PDB file of C-alpha atoms in Angstrom:
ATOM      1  CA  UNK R   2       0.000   0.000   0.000  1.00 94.00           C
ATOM      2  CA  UNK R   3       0.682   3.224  -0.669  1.00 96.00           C
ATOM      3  CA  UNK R   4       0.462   6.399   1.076  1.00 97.00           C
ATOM      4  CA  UNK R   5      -1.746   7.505  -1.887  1.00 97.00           C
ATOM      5  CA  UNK R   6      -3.915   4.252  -1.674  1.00 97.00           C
ATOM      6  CA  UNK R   7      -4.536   5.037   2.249  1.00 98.00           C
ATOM      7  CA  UNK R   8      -5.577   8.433   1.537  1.00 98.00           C
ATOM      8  CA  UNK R   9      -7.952   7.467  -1.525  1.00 98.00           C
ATOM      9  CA  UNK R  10      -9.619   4.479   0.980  1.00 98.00           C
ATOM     10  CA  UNK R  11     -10.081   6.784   3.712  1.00 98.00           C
ATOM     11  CA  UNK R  12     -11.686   9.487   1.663  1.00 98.00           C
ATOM     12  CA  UNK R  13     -13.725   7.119   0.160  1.00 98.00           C
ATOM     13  CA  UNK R  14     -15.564   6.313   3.725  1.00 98.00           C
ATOM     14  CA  UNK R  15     -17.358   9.548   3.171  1.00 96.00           C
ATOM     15  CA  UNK R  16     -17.470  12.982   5.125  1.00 98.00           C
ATOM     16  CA  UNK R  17     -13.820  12.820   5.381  1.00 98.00           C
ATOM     17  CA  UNK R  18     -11.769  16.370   5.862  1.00 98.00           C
ATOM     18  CA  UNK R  19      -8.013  15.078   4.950  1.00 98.00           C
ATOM     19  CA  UNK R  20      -5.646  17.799   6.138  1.00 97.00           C
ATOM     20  CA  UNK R  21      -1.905  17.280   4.145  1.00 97.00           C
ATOM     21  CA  UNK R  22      -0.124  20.237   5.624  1.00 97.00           C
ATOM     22  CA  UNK R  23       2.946  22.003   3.155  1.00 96.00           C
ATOM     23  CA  UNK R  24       4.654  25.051   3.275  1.00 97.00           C
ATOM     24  CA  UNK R  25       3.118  28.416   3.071  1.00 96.00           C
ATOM     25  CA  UNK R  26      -0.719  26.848   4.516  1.00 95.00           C
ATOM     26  CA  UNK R  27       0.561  28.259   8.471  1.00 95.00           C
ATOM     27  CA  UNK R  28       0.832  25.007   9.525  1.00 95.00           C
ATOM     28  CA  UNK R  29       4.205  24.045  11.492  1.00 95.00           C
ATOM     29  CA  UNK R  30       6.717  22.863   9.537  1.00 95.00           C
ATOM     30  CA  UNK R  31       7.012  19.948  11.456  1.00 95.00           C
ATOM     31  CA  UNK R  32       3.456  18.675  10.015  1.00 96.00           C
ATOM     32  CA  UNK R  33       4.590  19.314   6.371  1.00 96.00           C
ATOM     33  CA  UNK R  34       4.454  15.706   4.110  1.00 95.00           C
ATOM     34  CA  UNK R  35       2.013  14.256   7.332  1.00 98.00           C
ATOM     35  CA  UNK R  36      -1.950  13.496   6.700  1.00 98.00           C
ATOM     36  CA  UNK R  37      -4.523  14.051   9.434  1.00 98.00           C
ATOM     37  CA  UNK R  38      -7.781  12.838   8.802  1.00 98.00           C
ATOM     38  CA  UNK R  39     -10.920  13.683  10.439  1.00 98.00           C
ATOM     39  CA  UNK R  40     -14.636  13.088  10.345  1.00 98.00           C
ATOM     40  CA  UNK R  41     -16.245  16.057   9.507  1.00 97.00           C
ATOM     41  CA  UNK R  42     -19.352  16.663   7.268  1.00 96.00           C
ATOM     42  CA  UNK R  43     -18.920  20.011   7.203  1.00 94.00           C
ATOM     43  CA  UNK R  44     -15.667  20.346   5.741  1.00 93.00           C
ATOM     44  CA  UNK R  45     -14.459  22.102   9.029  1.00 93.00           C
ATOM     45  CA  UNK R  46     -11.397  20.636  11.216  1.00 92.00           C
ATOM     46  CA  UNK R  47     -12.981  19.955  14.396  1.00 87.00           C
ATOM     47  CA  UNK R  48     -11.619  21.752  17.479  1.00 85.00           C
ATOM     48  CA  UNK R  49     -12.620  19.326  20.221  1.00 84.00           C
ATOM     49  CA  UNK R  50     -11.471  16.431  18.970  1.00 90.00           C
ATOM     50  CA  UNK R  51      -8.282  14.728  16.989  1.00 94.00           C
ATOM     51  CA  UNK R  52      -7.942  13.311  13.618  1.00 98.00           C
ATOM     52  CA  UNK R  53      -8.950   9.424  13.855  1.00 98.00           C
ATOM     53  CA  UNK R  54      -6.140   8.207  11.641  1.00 98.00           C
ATOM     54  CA  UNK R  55      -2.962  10.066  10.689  1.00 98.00           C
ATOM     55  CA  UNK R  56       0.001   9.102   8.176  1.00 98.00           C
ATOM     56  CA  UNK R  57       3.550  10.309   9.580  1.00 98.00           C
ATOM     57  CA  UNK R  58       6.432  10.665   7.315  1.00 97.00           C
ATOM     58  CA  UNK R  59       9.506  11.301   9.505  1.00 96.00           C
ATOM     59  CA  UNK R  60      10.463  10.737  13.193  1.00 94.00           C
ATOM     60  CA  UNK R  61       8.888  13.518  15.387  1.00 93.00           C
ATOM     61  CA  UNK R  62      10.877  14.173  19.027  1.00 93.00           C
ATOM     62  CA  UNK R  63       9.930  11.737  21.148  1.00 91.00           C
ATOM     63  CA  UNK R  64       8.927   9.405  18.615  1.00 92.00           C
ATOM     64  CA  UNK R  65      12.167   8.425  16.864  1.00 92.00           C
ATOM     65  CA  UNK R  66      11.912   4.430  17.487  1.00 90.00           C
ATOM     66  CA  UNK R  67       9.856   3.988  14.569  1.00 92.00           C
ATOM     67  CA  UNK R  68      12.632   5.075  12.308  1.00 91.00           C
ATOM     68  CA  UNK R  69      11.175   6.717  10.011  1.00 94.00           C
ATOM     69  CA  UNK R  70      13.872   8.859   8.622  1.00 91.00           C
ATOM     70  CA  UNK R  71      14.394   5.797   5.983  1.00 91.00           C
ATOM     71  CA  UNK R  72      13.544   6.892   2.460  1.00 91.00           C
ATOM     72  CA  UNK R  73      10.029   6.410   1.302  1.00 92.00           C
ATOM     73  CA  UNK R  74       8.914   5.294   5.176  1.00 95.00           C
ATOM     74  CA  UNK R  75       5.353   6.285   6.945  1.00 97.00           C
ATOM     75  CA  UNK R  76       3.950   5.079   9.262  1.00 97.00           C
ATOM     76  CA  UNK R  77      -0.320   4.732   9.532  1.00 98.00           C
ATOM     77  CA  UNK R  78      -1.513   5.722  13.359  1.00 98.00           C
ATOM     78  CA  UNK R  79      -5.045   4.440  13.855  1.00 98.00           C
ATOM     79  CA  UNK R  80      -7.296   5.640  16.926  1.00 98.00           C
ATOM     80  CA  UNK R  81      -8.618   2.031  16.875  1.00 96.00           C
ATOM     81  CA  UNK R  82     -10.166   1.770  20.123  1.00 96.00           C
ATOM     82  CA  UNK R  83     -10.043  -0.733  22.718  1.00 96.00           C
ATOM     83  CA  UNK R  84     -11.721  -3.906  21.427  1.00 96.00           C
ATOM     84  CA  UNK R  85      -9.646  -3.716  18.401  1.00 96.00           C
ATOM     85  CA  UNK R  86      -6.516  -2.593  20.033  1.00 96.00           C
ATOM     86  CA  UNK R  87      -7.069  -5.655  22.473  1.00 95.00           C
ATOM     87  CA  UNK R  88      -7.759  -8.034  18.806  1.00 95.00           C
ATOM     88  CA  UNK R  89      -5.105  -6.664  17.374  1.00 93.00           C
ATOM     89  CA  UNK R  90      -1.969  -6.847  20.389  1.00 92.00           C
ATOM     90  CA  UNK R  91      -3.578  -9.027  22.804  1.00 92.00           C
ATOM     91  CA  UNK R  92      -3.559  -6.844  25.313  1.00 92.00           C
ATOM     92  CA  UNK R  93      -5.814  -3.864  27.067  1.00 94.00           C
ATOM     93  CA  UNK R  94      -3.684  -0.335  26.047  1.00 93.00           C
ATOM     94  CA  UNK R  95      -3.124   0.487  29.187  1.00 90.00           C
ATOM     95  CA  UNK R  96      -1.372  -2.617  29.890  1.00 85.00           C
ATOM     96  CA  UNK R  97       2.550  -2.811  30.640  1.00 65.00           C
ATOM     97  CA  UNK R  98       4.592  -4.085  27.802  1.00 61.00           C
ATOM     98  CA  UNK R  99       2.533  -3.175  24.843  1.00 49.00           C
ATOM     99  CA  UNK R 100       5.226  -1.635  23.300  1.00 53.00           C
ATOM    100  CA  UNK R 101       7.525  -4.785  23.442  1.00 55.00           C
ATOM    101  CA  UNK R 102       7.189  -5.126  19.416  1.00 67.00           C
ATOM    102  CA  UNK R 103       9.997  -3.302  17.348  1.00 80.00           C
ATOM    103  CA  UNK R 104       8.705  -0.058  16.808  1.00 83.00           C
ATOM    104  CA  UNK R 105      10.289  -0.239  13.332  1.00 87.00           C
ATOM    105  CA  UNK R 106       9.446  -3.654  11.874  1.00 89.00           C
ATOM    106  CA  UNK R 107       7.582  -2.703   8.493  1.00 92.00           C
ATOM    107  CA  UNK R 108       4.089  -4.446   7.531  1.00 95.00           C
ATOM    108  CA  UNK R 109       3.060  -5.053  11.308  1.00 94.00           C
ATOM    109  CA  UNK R 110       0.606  -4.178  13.532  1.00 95.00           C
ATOM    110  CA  UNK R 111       1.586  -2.840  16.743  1.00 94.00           C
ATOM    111  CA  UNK R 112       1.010  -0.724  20.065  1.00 93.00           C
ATOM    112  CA  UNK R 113       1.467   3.001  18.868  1.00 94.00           C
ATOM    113  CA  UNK R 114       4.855   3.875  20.359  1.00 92.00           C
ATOM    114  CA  UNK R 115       3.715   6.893  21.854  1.00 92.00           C
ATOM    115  CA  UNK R 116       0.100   6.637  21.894  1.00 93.00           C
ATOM    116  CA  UNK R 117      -0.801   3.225  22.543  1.00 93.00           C
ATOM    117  CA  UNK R 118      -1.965   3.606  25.845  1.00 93.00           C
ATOM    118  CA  UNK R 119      -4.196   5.410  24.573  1.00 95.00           C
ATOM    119  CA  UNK R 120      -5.887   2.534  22.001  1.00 96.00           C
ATOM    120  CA  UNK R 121      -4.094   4.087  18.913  1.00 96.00           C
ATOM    121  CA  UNK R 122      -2.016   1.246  16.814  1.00 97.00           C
ATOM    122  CA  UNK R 123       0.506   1.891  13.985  1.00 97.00           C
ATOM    123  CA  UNK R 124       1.744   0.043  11.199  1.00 97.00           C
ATOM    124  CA  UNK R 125       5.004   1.201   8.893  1.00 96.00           C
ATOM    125  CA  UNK R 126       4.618   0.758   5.504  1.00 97.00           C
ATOM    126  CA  UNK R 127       1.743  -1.473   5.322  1.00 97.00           C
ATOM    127  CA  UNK R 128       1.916  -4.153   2.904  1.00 96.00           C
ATOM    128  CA  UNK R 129       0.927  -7.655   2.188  1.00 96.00           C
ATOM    129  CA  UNK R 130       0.827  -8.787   5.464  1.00 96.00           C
ATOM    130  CA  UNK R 131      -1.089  -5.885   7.021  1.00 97.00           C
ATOM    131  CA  UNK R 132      -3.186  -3.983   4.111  1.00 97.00           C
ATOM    132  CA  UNK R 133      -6.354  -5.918   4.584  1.00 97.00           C
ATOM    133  CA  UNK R 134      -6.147  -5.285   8.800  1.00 97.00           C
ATOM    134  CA  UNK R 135      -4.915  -1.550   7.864  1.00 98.00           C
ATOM    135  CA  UNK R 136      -8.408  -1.000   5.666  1.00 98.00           C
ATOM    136  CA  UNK R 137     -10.515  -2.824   8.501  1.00 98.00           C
ATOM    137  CA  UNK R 138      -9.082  -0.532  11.064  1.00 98.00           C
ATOM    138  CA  UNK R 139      -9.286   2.904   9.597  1.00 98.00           C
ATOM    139  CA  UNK R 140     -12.686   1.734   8.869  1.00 98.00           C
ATOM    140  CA  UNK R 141     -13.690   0.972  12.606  1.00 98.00           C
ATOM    141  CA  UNK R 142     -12.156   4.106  13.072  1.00 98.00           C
ATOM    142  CA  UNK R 143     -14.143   6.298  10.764  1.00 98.00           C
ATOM    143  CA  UNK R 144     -16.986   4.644  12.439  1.00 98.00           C
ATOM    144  CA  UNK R 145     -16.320   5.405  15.964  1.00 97.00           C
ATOM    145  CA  UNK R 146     -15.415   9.048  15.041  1.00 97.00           C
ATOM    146  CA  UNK R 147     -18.617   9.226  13.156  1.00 96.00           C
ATOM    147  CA  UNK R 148     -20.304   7.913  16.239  1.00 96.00           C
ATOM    148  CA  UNK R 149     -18.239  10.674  18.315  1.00 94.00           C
ATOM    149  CA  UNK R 150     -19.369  13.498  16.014  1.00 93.00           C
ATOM    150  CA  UNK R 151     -23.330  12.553  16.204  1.00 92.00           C
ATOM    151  CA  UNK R 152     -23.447  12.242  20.050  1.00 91.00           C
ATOM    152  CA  UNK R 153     -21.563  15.554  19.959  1.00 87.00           C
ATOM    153  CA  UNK R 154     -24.247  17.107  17.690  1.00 85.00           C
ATOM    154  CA  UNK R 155     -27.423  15.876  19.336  1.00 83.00           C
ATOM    155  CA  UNK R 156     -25.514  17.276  22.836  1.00 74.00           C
ATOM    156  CA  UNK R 157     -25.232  20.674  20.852  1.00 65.00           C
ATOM    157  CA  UNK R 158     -28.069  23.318  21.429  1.00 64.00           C
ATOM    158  CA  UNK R 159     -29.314  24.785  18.339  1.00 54.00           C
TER     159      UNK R 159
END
């Protein structure tokens, strides 16, 4: 998979904002190459809430085990929850040790390195191995954020 085939399926589960930040937009530099996705049927980044997917292209401080300063590496954070952060590692995110995987090892599923206790998993470089699990997880995703946005509406007063 691509970085370009992520972005296509993810836009393609509908009321997707996909934020690619690049020089001269205001966003920090640091961002620049990355992809934050959100749901949002209005076309408006949500200020309450985070993107339920990202793609990174390069180590950010703090999160250099990943290695991502290869050529041509990204990694695919997923907010995926914790059911399928349990399905997917074995293990609750709060848990000790769900970071034990190498943070690096391409086309596999594991514990975000910095976010996993927090139910977000990564994968670098999906491929054969992990493409199918990658699409079934940035669906679940889009769902749950799509659940998150609705209860936040109906809470809304109009």
């Amino acid at each position: 998979m691509t970085m370009d085939d992520i972005i296509d399926f993810v836009e393609g589960l509908g009321d997707v904002l996909t934020l690619r930040p690049a020089p001269g937009d205001g966003s920090p530099e640091i961002s620049w190459g990355d992809t934050f996705f959100y749901y949002s049927p209005d076309r408006i980044v949500p200020d309450r809430t985070q993107p339920f997917a990202t793609i990174v292209t390069k180590n950010y401080p703090g999160d250099e085990s990943s290695g991502l300063d290869r050529a041509g590496a990204f990694r695919v954070n997923i907010h995926a929850g914790k059911e399928a952060f349990i399905e997917a590692t074995g293990r609750a995110p709060r848990e000790q040790g769900v970071a034990d995987l190498d943070a690096g090892a391409p086309d596999t599923v594991i514990a975000h390195p910095v976010y996993g206790s927090l139910a977000w998993l990564a994968v670098i470089d999906p491929g054969a191995r992990t493409g199918e699990v990658t699409r079934e997880l940035l669906c679940r995703a889009h769902t749950m954020a799509r659940s998150r946005y609705e209860r936040r509406s109906e809470s809304t007063p109009g």
